[in-house]
PDB file of C-alpha atoms in Angstrom:
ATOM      1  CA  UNK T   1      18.514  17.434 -12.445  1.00 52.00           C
ATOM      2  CA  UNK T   2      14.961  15.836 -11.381  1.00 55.00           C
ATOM      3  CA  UNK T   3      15.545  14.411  -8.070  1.00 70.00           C
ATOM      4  CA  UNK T   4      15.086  10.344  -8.498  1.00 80.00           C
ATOM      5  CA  UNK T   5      11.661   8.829  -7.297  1.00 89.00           C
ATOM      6  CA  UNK T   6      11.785   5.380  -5.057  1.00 93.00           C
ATOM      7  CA  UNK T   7       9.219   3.130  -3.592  1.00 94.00           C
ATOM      8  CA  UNK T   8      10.635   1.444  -0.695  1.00 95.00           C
ATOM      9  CA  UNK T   9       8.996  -1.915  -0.093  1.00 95.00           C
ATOM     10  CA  UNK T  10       9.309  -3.164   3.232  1.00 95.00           C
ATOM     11  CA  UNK T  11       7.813  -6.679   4.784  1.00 92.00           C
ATOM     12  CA  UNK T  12       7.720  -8.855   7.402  1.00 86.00           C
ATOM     13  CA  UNK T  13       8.468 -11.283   5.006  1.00 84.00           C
ATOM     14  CA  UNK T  14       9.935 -11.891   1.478  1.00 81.00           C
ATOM     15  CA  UNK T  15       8.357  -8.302   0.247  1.00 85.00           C
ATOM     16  CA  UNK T  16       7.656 -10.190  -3.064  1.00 86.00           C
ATOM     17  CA  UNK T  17       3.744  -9.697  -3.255  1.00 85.00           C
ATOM     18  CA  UNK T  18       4.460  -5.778  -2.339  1.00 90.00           C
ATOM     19  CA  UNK T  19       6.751  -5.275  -4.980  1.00 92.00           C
ATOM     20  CA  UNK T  20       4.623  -6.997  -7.928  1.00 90.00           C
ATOM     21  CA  UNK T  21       1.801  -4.425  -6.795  1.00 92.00           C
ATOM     22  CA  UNK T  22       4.239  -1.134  -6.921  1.00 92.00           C
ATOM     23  CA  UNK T  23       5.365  -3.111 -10.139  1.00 90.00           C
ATOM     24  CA  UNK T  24       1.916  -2.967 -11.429  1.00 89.00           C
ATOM     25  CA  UNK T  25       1.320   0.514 -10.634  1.00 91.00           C
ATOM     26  CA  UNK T  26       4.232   1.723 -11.573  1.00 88.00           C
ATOM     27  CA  UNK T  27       3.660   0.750 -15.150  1.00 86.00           C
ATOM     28  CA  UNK T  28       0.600   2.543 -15.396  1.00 87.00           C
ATOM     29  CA  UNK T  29       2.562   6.023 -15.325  1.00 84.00           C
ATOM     30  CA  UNK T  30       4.858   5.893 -18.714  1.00 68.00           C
ATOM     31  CA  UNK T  31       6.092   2.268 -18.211  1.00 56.00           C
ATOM     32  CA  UNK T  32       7.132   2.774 -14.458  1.00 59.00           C
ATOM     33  CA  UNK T  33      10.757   4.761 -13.975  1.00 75.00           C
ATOM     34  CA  UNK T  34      10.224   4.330 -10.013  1.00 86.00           C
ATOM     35  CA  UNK T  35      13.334   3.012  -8.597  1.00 90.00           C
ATOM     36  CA  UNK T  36      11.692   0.043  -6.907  1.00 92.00           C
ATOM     37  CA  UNK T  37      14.175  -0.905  -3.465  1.00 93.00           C
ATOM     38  CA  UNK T  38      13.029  -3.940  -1.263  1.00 93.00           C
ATOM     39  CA  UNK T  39      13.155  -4.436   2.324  1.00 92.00           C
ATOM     40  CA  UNK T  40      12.702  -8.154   3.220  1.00 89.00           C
ATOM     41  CA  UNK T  41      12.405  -9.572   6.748  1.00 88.00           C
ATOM     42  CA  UNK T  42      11.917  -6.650   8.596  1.00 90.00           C
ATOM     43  CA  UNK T  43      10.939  -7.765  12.053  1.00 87.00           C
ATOM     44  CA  UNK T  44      12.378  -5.010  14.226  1.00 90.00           C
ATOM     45  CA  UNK T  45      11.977  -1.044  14.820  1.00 94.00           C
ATOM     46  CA  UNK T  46      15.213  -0.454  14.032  1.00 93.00           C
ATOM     47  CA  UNK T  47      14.587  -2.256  10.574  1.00 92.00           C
ATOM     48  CA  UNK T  48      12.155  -0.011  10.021  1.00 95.00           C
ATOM     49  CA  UNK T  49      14.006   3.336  11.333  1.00 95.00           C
ATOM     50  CA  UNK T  50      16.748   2.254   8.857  1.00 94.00           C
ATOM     51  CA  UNK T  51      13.966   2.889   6.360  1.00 95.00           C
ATOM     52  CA  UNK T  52      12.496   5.849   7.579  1.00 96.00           C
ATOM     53  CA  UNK T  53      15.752   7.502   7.248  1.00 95.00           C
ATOM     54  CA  UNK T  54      16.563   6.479   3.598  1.00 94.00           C
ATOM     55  CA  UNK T  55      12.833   7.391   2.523  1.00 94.00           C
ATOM     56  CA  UNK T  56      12.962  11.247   4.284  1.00 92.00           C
ATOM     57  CA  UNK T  57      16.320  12.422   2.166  1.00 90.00           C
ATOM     58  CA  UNK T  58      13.888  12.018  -0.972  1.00 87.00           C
ATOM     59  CA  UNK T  59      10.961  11.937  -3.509  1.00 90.00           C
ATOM     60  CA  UNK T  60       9.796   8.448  -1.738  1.00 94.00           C
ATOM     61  CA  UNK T  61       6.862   6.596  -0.771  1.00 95.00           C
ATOM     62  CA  UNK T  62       7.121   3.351   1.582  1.00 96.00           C
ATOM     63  CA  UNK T  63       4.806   0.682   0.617  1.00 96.00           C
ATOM     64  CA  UNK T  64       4.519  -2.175   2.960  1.00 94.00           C
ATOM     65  CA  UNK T  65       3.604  -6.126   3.726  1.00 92.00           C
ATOM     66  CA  UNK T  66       3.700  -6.033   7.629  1.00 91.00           C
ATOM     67  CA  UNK T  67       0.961  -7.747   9.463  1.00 87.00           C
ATOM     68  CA  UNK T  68       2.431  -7.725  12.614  1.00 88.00           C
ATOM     69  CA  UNK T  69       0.600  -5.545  14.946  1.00 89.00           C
ATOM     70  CA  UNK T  70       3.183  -3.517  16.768  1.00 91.00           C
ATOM     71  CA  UNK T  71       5.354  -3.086  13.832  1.00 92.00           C
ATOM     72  CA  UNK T  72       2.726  -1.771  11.249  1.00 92.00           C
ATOM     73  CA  UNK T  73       1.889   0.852  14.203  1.00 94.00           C
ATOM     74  CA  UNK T  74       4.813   1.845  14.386  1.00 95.00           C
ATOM     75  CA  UNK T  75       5.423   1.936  10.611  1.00 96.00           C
ATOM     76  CA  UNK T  76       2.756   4.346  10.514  1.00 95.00           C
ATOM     77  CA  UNK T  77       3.623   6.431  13.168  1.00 96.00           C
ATOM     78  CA  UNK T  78       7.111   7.482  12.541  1.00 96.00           C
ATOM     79  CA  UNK T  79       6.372   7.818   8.758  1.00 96.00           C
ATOM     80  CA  UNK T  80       3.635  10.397  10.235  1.00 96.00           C
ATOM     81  CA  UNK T  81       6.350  12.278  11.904  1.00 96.00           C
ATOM     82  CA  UNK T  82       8.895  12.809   9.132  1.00 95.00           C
ATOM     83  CA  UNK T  83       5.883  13.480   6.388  1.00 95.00           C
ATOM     84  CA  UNK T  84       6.427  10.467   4.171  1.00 96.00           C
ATOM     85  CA  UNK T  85       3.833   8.541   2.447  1.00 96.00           C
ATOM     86  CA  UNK T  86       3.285   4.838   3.650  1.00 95.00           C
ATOM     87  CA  UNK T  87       0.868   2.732   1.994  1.00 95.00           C
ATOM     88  CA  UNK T  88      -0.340  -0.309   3.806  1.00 93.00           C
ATOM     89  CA  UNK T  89      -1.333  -2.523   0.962  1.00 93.00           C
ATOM     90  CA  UNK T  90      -2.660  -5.559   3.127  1.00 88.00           C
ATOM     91  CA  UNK T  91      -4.870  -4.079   5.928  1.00 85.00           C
ATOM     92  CA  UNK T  92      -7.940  -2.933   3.760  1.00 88.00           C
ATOM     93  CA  UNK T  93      -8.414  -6.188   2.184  1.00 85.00           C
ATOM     94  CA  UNK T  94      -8.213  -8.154   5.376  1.00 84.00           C
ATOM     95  CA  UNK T  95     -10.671  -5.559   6.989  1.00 85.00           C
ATOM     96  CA  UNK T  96     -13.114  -6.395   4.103  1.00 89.00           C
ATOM     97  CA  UNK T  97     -12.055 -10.888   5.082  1.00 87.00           C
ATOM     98  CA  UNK T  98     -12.649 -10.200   8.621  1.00 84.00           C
ATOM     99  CA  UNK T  99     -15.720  -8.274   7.810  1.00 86.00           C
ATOM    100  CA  UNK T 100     -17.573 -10.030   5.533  1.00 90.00           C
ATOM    101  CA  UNK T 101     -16.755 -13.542   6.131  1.00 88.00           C
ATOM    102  CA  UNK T 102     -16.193 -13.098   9.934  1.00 87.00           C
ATOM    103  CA  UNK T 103     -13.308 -14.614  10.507  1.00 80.00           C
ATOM    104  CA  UNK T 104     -10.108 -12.837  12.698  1.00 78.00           C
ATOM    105  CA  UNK T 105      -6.355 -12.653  10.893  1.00 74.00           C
ATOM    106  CA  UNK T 106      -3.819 -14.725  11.933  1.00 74.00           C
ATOM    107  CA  UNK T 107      -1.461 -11.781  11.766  1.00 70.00           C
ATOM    108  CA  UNK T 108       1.784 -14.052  11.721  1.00 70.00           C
ATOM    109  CA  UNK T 109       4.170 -12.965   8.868  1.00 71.00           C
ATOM    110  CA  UNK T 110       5.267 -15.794   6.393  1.00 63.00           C
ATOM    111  CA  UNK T 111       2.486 -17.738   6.343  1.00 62.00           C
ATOM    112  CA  UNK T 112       2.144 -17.912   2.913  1.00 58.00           C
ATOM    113  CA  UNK T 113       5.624 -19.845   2.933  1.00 56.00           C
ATOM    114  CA  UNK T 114       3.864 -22.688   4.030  1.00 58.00           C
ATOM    115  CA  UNK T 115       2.439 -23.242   0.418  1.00 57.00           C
ATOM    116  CA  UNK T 116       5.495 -24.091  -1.197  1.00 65.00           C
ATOM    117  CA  UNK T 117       7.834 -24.122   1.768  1.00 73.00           C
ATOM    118  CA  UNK T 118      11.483 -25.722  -0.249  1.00 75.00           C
ATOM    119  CA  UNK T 119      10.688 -23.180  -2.325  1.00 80.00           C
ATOM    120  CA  UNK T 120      10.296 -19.909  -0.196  1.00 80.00           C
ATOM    121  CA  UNK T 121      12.993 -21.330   2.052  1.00 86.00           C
ATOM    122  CA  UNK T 122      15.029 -20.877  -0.831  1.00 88.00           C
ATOM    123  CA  UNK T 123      14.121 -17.149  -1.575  1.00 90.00           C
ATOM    124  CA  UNK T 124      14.717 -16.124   2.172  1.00 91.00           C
ATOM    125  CA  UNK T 125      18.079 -17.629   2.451  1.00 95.00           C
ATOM    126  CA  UNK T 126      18.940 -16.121  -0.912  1.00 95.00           C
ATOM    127  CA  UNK T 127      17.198 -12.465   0.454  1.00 95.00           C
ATOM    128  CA  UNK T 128      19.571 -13.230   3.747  1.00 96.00           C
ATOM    129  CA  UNK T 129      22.388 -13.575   1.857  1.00 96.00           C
ATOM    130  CA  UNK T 130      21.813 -10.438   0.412  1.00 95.00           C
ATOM    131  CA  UNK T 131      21.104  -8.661   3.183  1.00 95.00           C
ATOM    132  CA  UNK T 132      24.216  -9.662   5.185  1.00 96.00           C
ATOM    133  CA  UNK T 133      26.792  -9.808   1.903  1.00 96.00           C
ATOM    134  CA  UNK T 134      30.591  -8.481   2.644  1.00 93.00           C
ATOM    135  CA  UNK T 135      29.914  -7.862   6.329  1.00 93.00           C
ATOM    136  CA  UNK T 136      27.166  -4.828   5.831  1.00 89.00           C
ATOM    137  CA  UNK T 137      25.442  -6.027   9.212  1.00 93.00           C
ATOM    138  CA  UNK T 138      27.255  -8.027  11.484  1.00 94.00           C
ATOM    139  CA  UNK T 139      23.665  -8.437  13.024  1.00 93.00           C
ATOM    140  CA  UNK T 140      23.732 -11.349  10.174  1.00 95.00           C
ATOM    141  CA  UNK T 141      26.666 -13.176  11.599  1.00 97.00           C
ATOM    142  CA  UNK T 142      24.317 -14.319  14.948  1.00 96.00           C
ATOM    143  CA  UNK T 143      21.150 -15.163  12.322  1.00 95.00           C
ATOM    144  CA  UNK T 144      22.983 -17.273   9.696  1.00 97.00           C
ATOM    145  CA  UNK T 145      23.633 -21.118   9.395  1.00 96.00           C
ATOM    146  CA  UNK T 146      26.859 -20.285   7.986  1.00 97.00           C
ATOM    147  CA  UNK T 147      29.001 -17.474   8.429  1.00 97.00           C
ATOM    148  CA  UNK T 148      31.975 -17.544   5.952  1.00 98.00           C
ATOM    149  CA  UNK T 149      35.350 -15.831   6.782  1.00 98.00           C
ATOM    150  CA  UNK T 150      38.598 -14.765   4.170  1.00 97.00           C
ATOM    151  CA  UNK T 151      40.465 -11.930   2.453  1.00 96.00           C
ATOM    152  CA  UNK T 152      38.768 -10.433  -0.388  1.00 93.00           C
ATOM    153  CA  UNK T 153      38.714 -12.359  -3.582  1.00 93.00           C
ATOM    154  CA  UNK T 154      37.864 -15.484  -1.817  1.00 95.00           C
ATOM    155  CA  UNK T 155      34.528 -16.079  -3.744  1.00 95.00           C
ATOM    156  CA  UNK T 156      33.237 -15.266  -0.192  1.00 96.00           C
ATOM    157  CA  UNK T 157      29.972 -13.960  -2.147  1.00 96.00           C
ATOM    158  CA  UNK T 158      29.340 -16.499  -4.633  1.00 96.00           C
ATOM    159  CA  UNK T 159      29.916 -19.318  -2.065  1.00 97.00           C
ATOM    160  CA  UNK T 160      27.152 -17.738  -0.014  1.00 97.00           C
ATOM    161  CA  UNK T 161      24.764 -17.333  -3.022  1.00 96.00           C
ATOM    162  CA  UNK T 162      25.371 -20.818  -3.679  1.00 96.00           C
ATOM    163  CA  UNK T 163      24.937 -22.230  -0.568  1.00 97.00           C
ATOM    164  CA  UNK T 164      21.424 -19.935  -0.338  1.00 96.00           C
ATOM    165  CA  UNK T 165      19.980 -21.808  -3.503  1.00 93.00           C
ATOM    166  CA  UNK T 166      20.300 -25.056  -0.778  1.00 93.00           C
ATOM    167  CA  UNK T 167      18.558 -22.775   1.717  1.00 93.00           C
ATOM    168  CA  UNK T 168      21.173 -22.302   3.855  1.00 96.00           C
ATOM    169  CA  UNK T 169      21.190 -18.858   5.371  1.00 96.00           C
ATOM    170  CA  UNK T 170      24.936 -17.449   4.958  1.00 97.00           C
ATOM    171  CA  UNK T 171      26.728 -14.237   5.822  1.00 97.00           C
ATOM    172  CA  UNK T 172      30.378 -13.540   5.154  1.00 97.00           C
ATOM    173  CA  UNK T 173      32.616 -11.221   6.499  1.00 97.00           C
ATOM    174  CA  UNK T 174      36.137  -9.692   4.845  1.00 96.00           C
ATOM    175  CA  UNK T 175      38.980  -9.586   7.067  1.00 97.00           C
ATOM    176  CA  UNK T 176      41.377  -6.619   6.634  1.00 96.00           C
ATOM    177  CA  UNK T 177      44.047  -5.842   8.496  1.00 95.00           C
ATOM    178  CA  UNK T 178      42.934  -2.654   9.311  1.00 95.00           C
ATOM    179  CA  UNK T 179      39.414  -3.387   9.970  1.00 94.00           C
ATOM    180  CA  UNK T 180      38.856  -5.331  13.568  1.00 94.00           C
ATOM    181  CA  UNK T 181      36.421  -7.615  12.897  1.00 95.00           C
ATOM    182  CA  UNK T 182      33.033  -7.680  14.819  1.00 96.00           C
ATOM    183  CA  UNK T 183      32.301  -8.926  18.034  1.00 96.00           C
ATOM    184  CA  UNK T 184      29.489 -10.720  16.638  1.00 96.00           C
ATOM    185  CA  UNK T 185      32.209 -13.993  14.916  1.00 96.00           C
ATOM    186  CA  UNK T 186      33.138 -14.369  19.117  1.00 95.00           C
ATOM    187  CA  UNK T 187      29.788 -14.361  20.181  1.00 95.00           C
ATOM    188  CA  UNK T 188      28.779 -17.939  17.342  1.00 95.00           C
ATOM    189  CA  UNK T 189      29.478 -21.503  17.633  1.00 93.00           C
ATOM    190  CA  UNK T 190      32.614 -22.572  15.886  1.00 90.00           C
ATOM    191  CA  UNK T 191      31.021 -25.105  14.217  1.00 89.00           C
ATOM    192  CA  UNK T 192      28.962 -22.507  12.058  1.00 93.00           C
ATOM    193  CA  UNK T 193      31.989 -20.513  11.028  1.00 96.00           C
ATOM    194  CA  UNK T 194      33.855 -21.317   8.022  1.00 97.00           C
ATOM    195  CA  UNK T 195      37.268 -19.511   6.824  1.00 97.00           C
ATOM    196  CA  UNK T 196      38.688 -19.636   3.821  1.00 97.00           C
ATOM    197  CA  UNK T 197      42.395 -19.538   2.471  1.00 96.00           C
ATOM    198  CA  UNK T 198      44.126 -18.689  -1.168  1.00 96.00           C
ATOM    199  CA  UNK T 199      47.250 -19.471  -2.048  1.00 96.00           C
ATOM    200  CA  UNK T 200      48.990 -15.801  -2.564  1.00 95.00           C
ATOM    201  CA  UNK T 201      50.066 -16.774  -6.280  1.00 94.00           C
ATOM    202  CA  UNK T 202      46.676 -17.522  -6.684  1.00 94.00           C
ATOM    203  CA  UNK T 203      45.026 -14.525  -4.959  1.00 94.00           C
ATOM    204  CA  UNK T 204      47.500 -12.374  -6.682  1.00 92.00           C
ATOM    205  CA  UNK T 205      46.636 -13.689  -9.916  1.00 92.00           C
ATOM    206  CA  UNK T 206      43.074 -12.977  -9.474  1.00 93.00           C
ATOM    207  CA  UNK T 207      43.009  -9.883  -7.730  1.00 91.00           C
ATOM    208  CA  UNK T 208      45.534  -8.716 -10.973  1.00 89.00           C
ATOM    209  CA  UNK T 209      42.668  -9.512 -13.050  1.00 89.00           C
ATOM    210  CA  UNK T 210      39.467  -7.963 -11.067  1.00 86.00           C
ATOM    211  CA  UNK T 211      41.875  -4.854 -11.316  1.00 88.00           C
ATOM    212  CA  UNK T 212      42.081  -5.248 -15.297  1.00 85.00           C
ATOM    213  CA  UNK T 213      38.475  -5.631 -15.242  1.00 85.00           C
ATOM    214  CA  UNK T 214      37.709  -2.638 -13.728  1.00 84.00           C
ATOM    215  CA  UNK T 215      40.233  -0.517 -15.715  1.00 82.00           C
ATOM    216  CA  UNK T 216      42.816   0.153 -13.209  1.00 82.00           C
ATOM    217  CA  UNK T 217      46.472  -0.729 -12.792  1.00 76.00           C
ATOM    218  CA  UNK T 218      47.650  -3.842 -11.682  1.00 68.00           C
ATOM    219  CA  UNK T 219      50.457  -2.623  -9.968  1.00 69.00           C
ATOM    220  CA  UNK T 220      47.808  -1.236  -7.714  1.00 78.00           C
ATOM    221  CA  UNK T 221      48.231  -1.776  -3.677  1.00 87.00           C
ATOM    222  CA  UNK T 222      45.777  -4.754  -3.510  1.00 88.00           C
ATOM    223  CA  UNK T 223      47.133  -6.900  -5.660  1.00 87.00           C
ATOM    224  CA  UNK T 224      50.973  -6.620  -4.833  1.00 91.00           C
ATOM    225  CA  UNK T 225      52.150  -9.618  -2.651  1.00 91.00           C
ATOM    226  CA  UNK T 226      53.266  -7.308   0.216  1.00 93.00           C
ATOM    227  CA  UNK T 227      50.011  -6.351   0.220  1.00 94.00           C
ATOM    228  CA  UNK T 228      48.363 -10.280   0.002  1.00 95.00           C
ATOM    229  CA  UNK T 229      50.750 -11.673   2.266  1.00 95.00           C
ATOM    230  CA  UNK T 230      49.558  -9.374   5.129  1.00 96.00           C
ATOM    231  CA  UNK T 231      46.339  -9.978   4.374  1.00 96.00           C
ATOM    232  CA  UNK T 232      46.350 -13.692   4.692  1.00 96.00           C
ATOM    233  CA  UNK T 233      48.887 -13.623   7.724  1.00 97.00           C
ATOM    234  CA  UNK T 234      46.198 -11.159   9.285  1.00 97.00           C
ATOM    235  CA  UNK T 235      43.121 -13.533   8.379  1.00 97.00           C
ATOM    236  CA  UNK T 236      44.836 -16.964   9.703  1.00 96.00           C
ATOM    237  CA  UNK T 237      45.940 -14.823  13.142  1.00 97.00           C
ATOM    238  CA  UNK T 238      42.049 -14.287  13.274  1.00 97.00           C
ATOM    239  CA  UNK T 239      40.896 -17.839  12.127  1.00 97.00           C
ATOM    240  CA  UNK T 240      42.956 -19.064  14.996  1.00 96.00           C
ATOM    241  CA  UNK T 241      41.158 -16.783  17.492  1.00 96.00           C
ATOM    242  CA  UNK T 242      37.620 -18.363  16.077  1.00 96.00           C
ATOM    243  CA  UNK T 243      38.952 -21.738  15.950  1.00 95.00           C
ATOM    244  CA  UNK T 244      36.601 -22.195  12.667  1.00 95.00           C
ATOM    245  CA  UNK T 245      37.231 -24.759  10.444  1.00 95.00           C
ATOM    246  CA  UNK T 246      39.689 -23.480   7.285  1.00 95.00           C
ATOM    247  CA  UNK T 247      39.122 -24.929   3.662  1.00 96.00           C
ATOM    248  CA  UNK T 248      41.750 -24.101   0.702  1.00 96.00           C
ATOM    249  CA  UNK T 249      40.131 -22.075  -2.502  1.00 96.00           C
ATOM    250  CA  UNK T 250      43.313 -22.566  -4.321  1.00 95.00           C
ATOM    251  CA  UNK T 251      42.176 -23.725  -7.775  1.00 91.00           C
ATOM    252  CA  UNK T 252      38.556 -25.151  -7.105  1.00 94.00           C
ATOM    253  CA  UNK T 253      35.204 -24.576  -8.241  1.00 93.00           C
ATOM    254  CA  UNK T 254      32.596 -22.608  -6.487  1.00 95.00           C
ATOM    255  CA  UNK T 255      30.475 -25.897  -6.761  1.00 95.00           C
ATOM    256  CA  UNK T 256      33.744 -27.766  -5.064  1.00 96.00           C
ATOM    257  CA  UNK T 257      34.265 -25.229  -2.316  1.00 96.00           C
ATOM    258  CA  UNK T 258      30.472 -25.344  -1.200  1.00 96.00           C
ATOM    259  CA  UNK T 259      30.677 -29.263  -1.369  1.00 95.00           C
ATOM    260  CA  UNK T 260      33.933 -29.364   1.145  1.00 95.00           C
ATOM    261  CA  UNK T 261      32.165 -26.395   3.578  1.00 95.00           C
ATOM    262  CA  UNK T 262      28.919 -28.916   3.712  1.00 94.00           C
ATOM    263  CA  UNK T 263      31.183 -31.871   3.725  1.00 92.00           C
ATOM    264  CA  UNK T 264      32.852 -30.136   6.813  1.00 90.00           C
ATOM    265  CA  UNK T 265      29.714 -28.551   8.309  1.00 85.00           C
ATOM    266  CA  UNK T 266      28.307 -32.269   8.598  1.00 84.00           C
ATOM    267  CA  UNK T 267      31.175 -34.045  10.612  1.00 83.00           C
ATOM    268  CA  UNK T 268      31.196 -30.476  13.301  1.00 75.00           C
ATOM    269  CA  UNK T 269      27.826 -30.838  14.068  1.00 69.00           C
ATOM    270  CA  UNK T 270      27.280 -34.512  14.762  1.00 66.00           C
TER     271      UNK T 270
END
């Protein structure tokens, strides 16, 4: 089996310019099978160690956007150490601006926001809510605008897509029973903390059909009401702890739910 090649893109920013040139590239080598993976808003070394370790286990090169200083050394320095390729696709051509039309680099990532700034506002909060999806990083949880809270099958995810196309920057967490959740929901304001509730006919009836979708029984575990009713006991015990704001999901539209959470977001912060 021919071990899969990947170009990790990583920036300071939204990484889109980076990928468009591996893009390019790629498709000058039989249409361009590279699996392309982005790395947006990477403004700390451990950011960039979390790449370094993806791009050693493999056939990889790291191509990168990062014009700030100390984190393009660094960049360059540990991928050095473990042997892997990084391409720096910005410094050369601002050598050749500061160069021939004397003039010195701001070297402030983003900048090029400021063009269209609704716009790229919108692609970072939709890159955020990416990034910090189902509680992958509770280092999202102290970052977002919104943080929303519930058992699975909540529309937890869509909710936060949503609410990203508005430019808010959201992050949502799953609460399991068995799972503590992170120190990071005690450490926010209540005010940007949002939990959501299901009725259990509801949630049973939905989690009966993601399970139907997927091929599996619906007698399964997660969607018995033994199951749902310790789930939702378990996320209210914790929504009390946070003392967040709770909104029903019984029966309403994505559209509806994000309405109420803005509604509700409105009257706790003025």
């Amino acid at each position: 089996m021919v071990e899969k090649e990947v170009v990790y893109v990583v920036s300071d920013s939204v990484g889109e310019t980076a990928e468009f040139v591996v893009k390019a590239v790629a498709t000058q080598f039989n249409g361009g099978q590279v699996e392309i993976r982005r790395n947006s808003y990477v403004d700390d070394f451990e950011d960039i160690e979390d790449v370094i370790l993806l791009a050693k286990k493999g056939r990889s090169i790291i191509a990168y956007t990062i014009v700030i200083p100390s984190l393009k050394d660094y960049l360059d320095r540990r991928a050095n150490e473990e042997n892997i390729l990084a391409v720096d696709l910005l410094s050369p051509l601002m050598s050749a601006f500061e160069t021939s039309f004397n003039k010195q680099a701001h070297h402030r990532p983003g900048l090029m926001r400021k063009m269209d700034e609704e716009y790229f506002r919108k692609i970072e909060a939709i890159e955020f809510a990416v990034k910090y999806d189902d509680g992958r990083d509770p280092r999202g949880i102290v970052k977002a605008d919104i943080v929303l809270v519930g058992v699975s099958r909540t529309s937890k995810t869509p909710l936060s897509m949503y609410l990203a196309h508005k430019r808010f920057k959201v992050a949502n967490v799953p609460l399991v029973p068995e799972v503590p959740p992170p120190d990071e929901l005690f450490e926010i304001p209540r005010k940007n903390c949002i939990g959501l509730i299901i009725s259990p006919d509801k949630l049973n009836e939905i989690r009966k059909e993601r399970l139907k979708a997927l091929g599996l029984a619906s007698q399964a575990s997660y969607a018995s009401f033994g199951r749902i009713l310790e789930e939702l006991d378990h996320a209210e015990k914790v929504m009390k702890r946070l003392g967040c704001p709770i909104i029903d999901v019984s029966n309403k539209a994505v559209e509806e739910t994000a309405g109420l959470i803005l509604d509700v977001l409105k009257k706790e912060r003025s």
